[in-house]
PDB file of C-alpha atoms in Angstrom:
ATOM      1  CA  UNK P   1      -5.908  27.489   6.569  1.00 91.00           C
ATOM      2  CA  UNK P   2      -4.440  24.401   5.537  1.00 94.00           C
ATOM      3  CA  UNK P   3      -7.383  22.359   2.856  1.00 97.00           C
ATOM      4  CA  UNK P   4      -7.735  18.672   3.125  1.00 98.00           C
ATOM      5  CA  UNK P   5      -9.254  16.515   0.200  1.00 98.00           C
ATOM      6  CA  UNK P   6     -10.706  13.013   2.073  1.00 98.00           C
ATOM      7  CA  UNK P   7     -11.210  10.160  -0.325  1.00 98.00           C
ATOM      8  CA  UNK P   8     -13.284   7.951   1.834  1.00 96.00           C
ATOM      9  CA  UNK P   9     -15.684   5.264   0.481  1.00 93.00           C
ATOM     10  CA  UNK P  10     -17.857   4.915   4.362  1.00 93.00           C
ATOM     11  CA  UNK P  11     -19.754   7.960   3.944  1.00 94.00           C
ATOM     12  CA  UNK P  12     -20.511   8.320   8.048  1.00 95.00           C
ATOM     13  CA  UNK P  13     -16.964   8.330   8.663  1.00 95.00           C
ATOM     14  CA  UNK P  14     -16.233  10.870   6.174  1.00 96.00           C
ATOM     15  CA  UNK P  15     -17.860  13.119   7.719  1.00 96.00           C
ATOM     16  CA  UNK P  16     -16.855  12.189  11.223  1.00 95.00           C
ATOM     17  CA  UNK P  17     -13.046  13.202  10.250  1.00 96.00           C
ATOM     18  CA  UNK P  18     -14.675  15.786   8.206  1.00 96.00           C
ATOM     19  CA  UNK P  19     -15.676  17.655  11.434  1.00 96.00           C
ATOM     20  CA  UNK P  20     -12.418  16.480  12.852  1.00 95.00           C
ATOM     21  CA  UNK P  21     -10.817  18.318  10.545  1.00 96.00           C
ATOM     22  CA  UNK P  22     -12.590  21.551  10.840  1.00 96.00           C
ATOM     23  CA  UNK P  23     -12.165  21.918  14.521  1.00 94.00           C
ATOM     24  CA  UNK P  24      -8.368  21.016  14.267  1.00 94.00           C
ATOM     25  CA  UNK P  25      -8.353  24.666  12.128  1.00 94.00           C
ATOM     26  CA  UNK P  26      -8.293  22.185   9.365  1.00 96.00           C
ATOM     27  CA  UNK P  27     -10.570  23.329   5.598  1.00 96.00           C
ATOM     28  CA  UNK P  28     -12.131  20.068   4.560  1.00 97.00           C
ATOM     29  CA  UNK P  29     -12.248  20.881   0.538  1.00 97.00           C
ATOM     30  CA  UNK P  30     -14.420  18.449  -0.684  1.00 97.00           C
ATOM     31  CA  UNK P  31     -14.802  14.557   0.152  1.00 98.00           C
ATOM     32  CA  UNK P  32     -15.054  12.036  -1.983  1.00 98.00           C
ATOM     33  CA  UNK P  33     -15.049   7.955  -2.457  1.00 97.00           C
ATOM     34  CA  UNK P  34     -13.577   7.292  -5.622  1.00 97.00           C
ATOM     35  CA  UNK P  35     -10.265   7.869  -7.870  1.00 96.00           C
ATOM     36  CA  UNK P  36     -12.746   9.755 -10.856  1.00 96.00           C
ATOM     37  CA  UNK P  37     -14.267  12.202  -8.218  1.00 97.00           C
ATOM     38  CA  UNK P  38     -11.088  12.953  -6.153  1.00 97.00           C
ATOM     39  CA  UNK P  39      -9.130  13.295  -9.619  1.00 97.00           C
ATOM     40  CA  UNK P  40     -11.653  15.255 -11.279  1.00 97.00           C
ATOM     41  CA  UNK P  41     -11.637  17.661  -7.987  1.00 97.00           C
ATOM     42  CA  UNK P  42      -8.143  18.057  -8.176  1.00 97.00           C
ATOM     43  CA  UNK P  43      -7.741  19.540 -11.831  1.00 96.00           C
ATOM     44  CA  UNK P  44     -10.199  22.443 -10.870  1.00 95.00           C
ATOM     45  CA  UNK P  45      -9.138  23.169  -6.884  1.00 97.00           C
ATOM     46  CA  UNK P  46      -5.972  23.470  -5.053  1.00 95.00           C
ATOM     47  CA  UNK P  47      -5.859  21.568  -1.631  1.00 97.00           C
ATOM     48  CA  UNK P  48      -2.560  21.070   0.510  1.00 96.00           C
ATOM     49  CA  UNK P  49      -2.875  17.425   1.833  1.00 97.00           C
ATOM     50  CA  UNK P  50      -5.198  14.066   0.510  1.00 97.00           C
ATOM     51  CA  UNK P  51      -6.492  12.113   3.145  1.00 97.00           C
ATOM     52  CA  UNK P  52      -7.114   8.436   1.251  1.00 96.00           C
ATOM     53  CA  UNK P  53      -8.632   5.877   2.547  1.00 93.00           C
ATOM     54  CA  UNK P  54      -6.806   2.513   0.121  1.00 89.00           C
ATOM     55  CA  UNK P  55      -9.901   0.769  -0.868  1.00 88.00           C
ATOM     56  CA  UNK P  56     -12.538   3.121  -1.980  1.00 93.00           C
ATOM     57  CA  UNK P  57     -15.096   3.116  -4.867  1.00 95.00           C
ATOM     58  CA  UNK P  58     -14.377   2.081  -8.736  1.00 94.00           C
ATOM     59  CA  UNK P  59     -11.913   0.540 -10.492  1.00 90.00           C
ATOM     60  CA  UNK P  60      -9.000   1.895  -9.121  1.00 91.00           C
ATOM     61  CA  UNK P  61      -8.315   1.287  -5.701  1.00 89.00           C
ATOM     62  CA  UNK P  62      -6.341   3.709  -3.150  1.00 90.00           C
ATOM     63  CA  UNK P  63      -3.085   3.108  -4.094  1.00 87.00           C
ATOM     64  CA  UNK P  64      -3.638   3.334  -7.765  1.00 89.00           C
ATOM     65  CA  UNK P  65      -4.926   6.518  -7.527  1.00 93.00           C
ATOM     66  CA  UNK P  66      -1.761   7.875  -5.461  1.00 92.00           C
ATOM     67  CA  UNK P  67      -0.300   7.005  -8.546  1.00 89.00           C
ATOM     68  CA  UNK P  68      -2.488   8.903 -10.826  1.00 92.00           C
ATOM     69  CA  UNK P  69      -1.696  11.912  -7.806  1.00 94.00           C
ATOM     70  CA  UNK P  70       1.311  11.539  -7.875  1.00 88.00           C
ATOM     71  CA  UNK P  71       2.101  12.054 -11.567  1.00 87.00           C
ATOM     72  CA  UNK P  72       0.313  15.479 -11.900  1.00 90.00           C
ATOM     73  CA  UNK P  73       0.880  17.046  -8.516  1.00 92.00           C
ATOM     74  CA  UNK P  74       3.277  17.096  -5.655  1.00 89.00           C
ATOM     75  CA  UNK P  75       0.646  16.808  -2.343  1.00 93.00           C
ATOM     76  CA  UNK P  76       0.960  14.378   0.512  1.00 94.00           C
ATOM     77  CA  UNK P  77      -0.483  11.914   1.071  1.00 95.00           C
ATOM     78  CA  UNK P  78      -1.530  10.120   3.774  1.00 95.00           C
ATOM     79  CA  UNK P  79      -3.663   6.247   3.785  1.00 93.00           C
ATOM     80  CA  UNK P  80      -6.475   5.061   5.303  1.00 91.00           C
ATOM     81  CA  UNK P  81      -6.746   2.072   5.921  1.00 84.00           C
ATOM     82  CA  UNK P  82      -8.139  -1.152   7.945  1.00 83.00           C
ATOM     83  CA  UNK P  83      -5.497  -3.538   7.521  1.00 72.00           C
ATOM     84  CA  UNK P  84      -3.150  -4.214   9.986  1.00 64.00           C
ATOM     85  CA  UNK P  85      -1.091  -6.821   8.553  1.00 62.00           C
ATOM     86  CA  UNK P  86       2.399  -5.818   8.479  1.00 62.00           C
ATOM     87  CA  UNK P  87       3.084  -7.246   5.238  1.00 56.00           C
ATOM     88  CA  UNK P  88       0.296  -5.919   3.816  1.00 53.00           C
ATOM     89  CA  UNK P  89       1.281  -2.690   5.580  1.00 62.00           C
ATOM     90  CA  UNK P  90       4.605  -3.313   3.433  1.00 63.00           C
ATOM     91  CA  UNK P  91       3.291  -3.077   0.243  1.00 60.00           C
ATOM     92  CA  UNK P  92       2.854   0.503   0.579  1.00 68.00           C
ATOM     93  CA  UNK P  93       5.493   2.632  -1.008  1.00 63.00           C
ATOM     94  CA  UNK P  94       7.000   5.174   1.216  1.00 63.00           C
ATOM     95  CA  UNK P  95       7.954   7.033  -2.018  1.00 69.00           C
ATOM     96  CA  UNK P  96       3.878   7.441  -3.102  1.00 77.00           C
ATOM     97  CA  UNK P  97       3.075   8.845   1.134  1.00 85.00           C
ATOM     98  CA  UNK P  98       3.582  10.526   3.592  1.00 89.00           C
ATOM     99  CA  UNK P  99       1.701   8.082   6.266  1.00 86.00           C
ATOM    100  CA  UNK P 100      -0.958   6.133   7.304  1.00 84.00           C
ATOM    101  CA  UNK P 101      -3.948   5.858   9.642  1.00 89.00           C
ATOM    102  CA  UNK P 102      -4.731   2.486  10.623  1.00 87.00           C
ATOM    103  CA  UNK P 103      -8.423   1.946  11.307  1.00 88.00           C
ATOM    104  CA  UNK P 104     -10.640   2.779  13.914  1.00 88.00           C
ATOM    105  CA  UNK P 105      -8.097   5.259  14.932  1.00 90.00           C
ATOM    106  CA  UNK P 106      -8.982   8.261  17.516  1.00 91.00           C
ATOM    107  CA  UNK P 107      -8.512  11.915  17.080  1.00 92.00           C
ATOM    108  CA  UNK P 108      -5.264  12.858  18.322  1.00 93.00           C
ATOM    109  CA  UNK P 109      -4.048   9.959  16.035  1.00 93.00           C
ATOM    110  CA  UNK P 110      -5.394  11.821  12.985  1.00 95.00           C
ATOM    111  CA  UNK P 111      -4.350  15.132  14.170  1.00 94.00           C
ATOM    112  CA  UNK P 112      -0.532  13.916  13.969  1.00 94.00           C
ATOM    113  CA  UNK P 113      -0.762  12.063  10.806  1.00 93.00           C
ATOM    114  CA  UNK P 114      -1.944  15.133   9.125  1.00 95.00           C
ATOM    115  CA  UNK P 115       0.579  17.710  11.165  1.00 94.00           C
ATOM    116  CA  UNK P 116       3.601  15.085  10.228  1.00 92.00           C
ATOM    117  CA  UNK P 117       2.385  13.942   6.915  1.00 92.00           C
ATOM    118  CA  UNK P 118       2.243  17.887   5.664  1.00 93.00           C
ATOM    119  CA  UNK P 119       5.938  18.059   7.786  1.00 89.00           C
ATOM    120  CA  UNK P 120       7.599  15.362   5.937  1.00 86.00           C
ATOM    121  CA  UNK P 121       5.943  16.488   2.339  1.00 85.00           C
ATOM    122  CA  UNK P 122       8.017  19.776   3.003  1.00 82.00           C
ATOM    123  CA  UNK P 123      11.177  18.114   4.299  1.00 75.00           C
ATOM    124  CA  UNK P 124      11.073  16.343   0.501  1.00 70.00           C
ATOM    125  CA  UNK P 125      10.298  19.003  -1.480  1.00 65.00           C
ATOM    126  CA  UNK P 126      13.730  20.520  -0.237  1.00 54.00           C
ATOM    127  CA  UNK P 127      15.505  17.721  -0.703  1.00 49.00           C
ATOM    128  CA  UNK P 128      16.908  16.990  -4.218  1.00 41.00           C
ATOM    129  CA  UNK P 129      14.251  15.556  -6.990  1.00 44.00           C
ATOM    130  CA  UNK P 130      14.794  12.105  -7.937  1.00 46.00           C
ATOM    131  CA  UNK P 131      15.005  11.743 -10.996  1.00 49.00           C
ATOM    132  CA  UNK P 132      11.711  11.928 -12.964  1.00 61.00           C
ATOM    133  CA  UNK P 133       9.629   9.206 -14.982  1.00 82.00           C
ATOM    134  CA  UNK P 134       7.256   6.278 -15.487  1.00 89.00           C
ATOM    135  CA  UNK P 135       6.109   3.474 -17.485  1.00 91.00           C
ATOM    136  CA  UNK P 136       2.004   3.953 -18.107  1.00 91.00           C
ATOM    137  CA  UNK P 137       0.623   0.793 -18.275  1.00 92.00           C
ATOM    138  CA  UNK P 138      -3.646   0.396 -19.000  1.00 88.00           C
ATOM    139  CA  UNK P 139      -5.251  -1.610 -16.004  1.00 86.00           C
ATOM    140  CA  UNK P 140      -9.173  -1.890 -15.677  1.00 83.00           C
ATOM    141  CA  UNK P 141      -9.243   0.436 -18.450  1.00 86.00           C
ATOM    142  CA  UNK P 142      -7.116   3.220 -16.816  1.00 87.00           C
ATOM    143  CA  UNK P 143      -4.312   4.728 -17.983  1.00 90.00           C
ATOM    144  CA  UNK P 144      -1.934   4.089 -14.934  1.00 90.00           C
ATOM    145  CA  UNK P 145       1.204   5.992 -14.715  1.00 91.00           C
ATOM    146  CA  UNK P 146       3.658   3.922 -12.161  1.00 92.00           C
ATOM    147  CA  UNK P 147       7.269   5.863 -11.663  1.00 91.00           C
ATOM    148  CA  UNK P 148      10.595   4.000 -12.512  1.00 91.00           C
ATOM    149  CA  UNK P 149      11.287   4.205  -8.687  1.00 89.00           C
ATOM    150  CA  UNK P 150       8.411   1.684  -7.907  1.00 91.00           C
ATOM    151  CA  UNK P 151       9.115  -0.861 -10.845  1.00 95.00           C
ATOM    152  CA  UNK P 152      11.165  -3.946  -9.023  1.00 95.00           C
ATOM    153  CA  UNK P 153      10.681  -6.411 -11.925  1.00 97.00           C
ATOM    154  CA  UNK P 154       9.447  -7.585 -14.790  1.00 97.00           C
ATOM    155  CA  UNK P 155       8.566 -11.260 -15.638  1.00 97.00           C
ATOM    156  CA  UNK P 156       8.103 -12.532 -18.962  1.00 96.00           C
ATOM    157  CA  UNK P 157       5.047 -14.388 -20.288  1.00 95.00           C
ATOM    158  CA  UNK P 158       3.971 -15.655 -23.560  1.00 92.00           C
ATOM    159  CA  UNK P 159       2.517 -12.377 -25.090  1.00 93.00           C
ATOM    160  CA  UNK P 160       2.251 -10.768 -21.743  1.00 95.00           C
ATOM    161  CA  UNK P 161       4.517  -9.059 -19.036  1.00 97.00           C
ATOM    162  CA  UNK P 162       4.026  -9.197 -15.477  1.00 97.00           C
ATOM    163  CA  UNK P 163       4.855  -6.006 -13.781  1.00 97.00           C
ATOM    164  CA  UNK P 164       5.766  -6.676 -10.471  1.00 96.00           C
ATOM    165  CA  UNK P 165       5.836  -2.867  -7.880  1.00 93.00           C
ATOM    166  CA  UNK P 166       6.462  -2.517  -4.175  1.00 86.00           C
ATOM    167  CA  UNK P 167       2.451  -2.281  -3.777  1.00 85.00           C
ATOM    168  CA  UNK P 168       0.535  -4.838  -6.339  1.00 90.00           C
ATOM    169  CA  UNK P 169       1.827  -6.280  -9.486  1.00 93.00           C
ATOM    170  CA  UNK P 170      -0.247  -5.484 -13.236  1.00 95.00           C
ATOM    171  CA  UNK P 171      -0.770  -7.795 -16.485  1.00 95.00           C
ATOM    172  CA  UNK P 172       0.243  -6.011 -19.654  1.00 94.00           C
ATOM    173  CA  UNK P 173      -0.068  -7.345 -22.947  1.00 93.00           C
ATOM    174  CA  UNK P 174       3.302  -6.901 -24.667  1.00 94.00           C
ATOM    175  CA  UNK P 175       6.610  -8.938 -24.578  1.00 95.00           C
ATOM    176  CA  UNK P 176       8.940  -7.965 -22.274  1.00 96.00           C
ATOM    177  CA  UNK P 177      11.429  -6.886 -24.988  1.00 94.00           C
ATOM    178  CA  UNK P 178       9.468  -3.648 -25.696  1.00 94.00           C
ATOM    179  CA  UNK P 179       9.826  -2.535 -21.786  1.00 95.00           C
ATOM    180  CA  UNK P 180      13.192  -3.331 -21.732  1.00 93.00           C
ATOM    181  CA  UNK P 181      13.389  -1.002 -24.659  1.00 91.00           C
ATOM    182  CA  UNK P 182      10.967   1.888 -22.539  1.00 90.00           C
ATOM    183  CA  UNK P 183      13.122   1.698 -19.590  1.00 93.00           C
ATOM    184  CA  UNK P 184      15.916   3.284 -18.972  1.00 90.00           C
ATOM    185  CA  UNK P 185      18.435   1.229 -19.138  1.00 86.00           C
ATOM    186  CA  UNK P 186      21.344   2.615 -16.432  1.00 84.00           C
ATOM    187  CA  UNK P 187      18.151   1.485 -14.040  1.00 88.00           C
ATOM    188  CA  UNK P 188      16.737  -2.042 -15.556  1.00 92.00           C
ATOM    189  CA  UNK P 189      18.675  -4.577 -16.396  1.00 92.00           C
ATOM    190  CA  UNK P 190      17.544  -7.447 -18.642  1.00 93.00           C
ATOM    191  CA  UNK P 191      19.090 -10.822 -15.686  1.00 93.00           C
ATOM    192  CA  UNK P 192      17.075 -13.425 -17.576  1.00 93.00           C
ATOM    193  CA  UNK P 193      15.796 -14.045 -20.869  1.00 93.00           C
ATOM    194  CA  UNK P 194      12.009 -13.591 -18.694  1.00 96.00           C
ATOM    195  CA  UNK P 195      13.365 -10.789 -16.213  1.00 96.00           C
ATOM    196  CA  UNK P 196      14.239  -7.369 -16.407  1.00 96.00           C
ATOM    197  CA  UNK P 197      15.549  -6.067 -12.985  1.00 95.00           C
ATOM    198  CA  UNK P 198      15.300  -2.527 -11.199  1.00 93.00           C
ATOM    199  CA  UNK P 199      18.585  -3.054  -9.760  1.00 90.00           C
ATOM    200  CA  UNK P 200      18.219  -0.650  -7.068  1.00 88.00           C
ATOM    201  CA  UNK P 201      15.824  -3.175  -5.265  1.00 91.00           C
ATOM    202  CA  UNK P 202      18.810  -5.849  -5.413  1.00 90.00           C
ATOM    203  CA  UNK P 203      19.702  -6.905  -2.245  1.00 89.00           C
ATOM    204  CA  UNK P 204      22.306  -9.380  -2.729  1.00 88.00           C
ATOM    205  CA  UNK P 205      23.094 -11.874  -5.204  1.00 87.00           C
ATOM    206  CA  UNK P 206      25.145 -14.684  -6.661  1.00 88.00           C
ATOM    207  CA  UNK P 207      26.236 -16.397 -10.224  1.00 84.00           C
ATOM    208  CA  UNK P 208      23.049 -17.957 -10.445  1.00 88.00           C
ATOM    209  CA  UNK P 209      20.215 -15.795  -8.506  1.00 91.00           C
ATOM    210  CA  UNK P 210      19.462 -12.416  -7.584  1.00 91.00           C
ATOM    211  CA  UNK P 211      17.565 -11.376  -4.190  1.00 92.00           C
ATOM    212  CA  UNK P 212      15.010  -8.957  -4.752  1.00 92.00           C
ATOM    213  CA  UNK P 213      14.580  -9.496  -0.646  1.00 84.00           C
ATOM    214  CA  UNK P 214      11.132 -11.990  -0.763  1.00 82.00           C
ATOM    215  CA  UNK P 215      11.424 -12.635  -4.290  1.00 91.00           C
ATOM    216  CA  UNK P 216      14.907 -14.478  -5.943  1.00 93.00           C
ATOM    217  CA  UNK P 217      15.494 -14.692  -9.625  1.00 93.00           C
ATOM    218  CA  UNK P 218      17.378 -16.342 -11.691  1.00 93.00           C
ATOM    219  CA  UNK P 219      20.293 -14.628 -13.511  1.00 90.00           C
ATOM    220  CA  UNK P 220      21.311 -15.986 -17.056  1.00 88.00           C
ATOM    221  CA  UNK P 221      24.564 -17.268 -17.593  1.00 82.00           C
ATOM    222  CA  UNK P 222      27.623 -14.736 -17.710  1.00 78.00           C
ATOM    223  CA  UNK P 223      26.085 -11.620 -16.475  1.00 84.00           C
ATOM    224  CA  UNK P 224      27.794 -11.950 -13.038  1.00 78.00           C
ATOM    225  CA  UNK P 225      30.602  -9.723 -14.020  1.00 77.00           C
ATOM    226  CA  UNK P 226      28.328  -7.333 -15.661  1.00 79.00           C
ATOM    227  CA  UNK P 227      26.138  -6.869 -12.491  1.00 79.00           C
ATOM    228  CA  UNK P 228      28.842  -6.390 -10.676  1.00 78.00           C
ATOM    229  CA  UNK P 229      30.264  -3.549 -12.497  1.00 76.00           C
ATOM    230  CA  UNK P 230      26.288  -2.193 -13.088  1.00 72.00           C
ATOM    231  CA  UNK P 231      25.940  -1.960  -9.109  1.00 74.00           C
ATOM    232  CA  UNK P 232      29.694  -0.413  -8.637  1.00 63.00           C
ATOM    233  CA  UNK P 233      30.623  -3.645  -6.340  1.00 47.00           C
TER     234      UNK P 233
END
């Protein structure tokens, strides 16, 4: 019987979900409402899937908790959220979850999300594992391991650096050059004195700027040819 950890800060909803999952022949491993309790439980117990609310109690939200879980455990995650805006949902990286549920959801949608969450994770596990590695960032007193694959670009801001991921951004007290030395050179390129870019997110570029989807970043003079070589264009 598959065991599911429920991370949900609405007690009544969490209990309802647990009852539905039990009726669907899943075992509810535990119900917690914050990141610390979830991580503590995972240290001592085995689960097969995590049903994770994005807005939970405590300093870490569900997205940051997902990063923490991905760093230590090979477990499928299904997000639950009350936010239906496409812009918000697109910020939830597909690399840190196997599905999401839009609140309020039905028994059928919960059943489907959990079933395919487990199935997608099994399929991912059979494929070649991506290059591992993460950038350790202090955020609200917690060390958040942000996978390299999640980082879109970094921007210098005086003695600080802004780290932009697909899910959210962080402000870190460290200069950009320090990050340039930490991140793998085959994946990240200093395209400007103020910008360090993950080249896998480059959608298009010319001699003056790089398009990273909704963000345009200037590139330093003479970098155009190097960028072409880097991207194997």
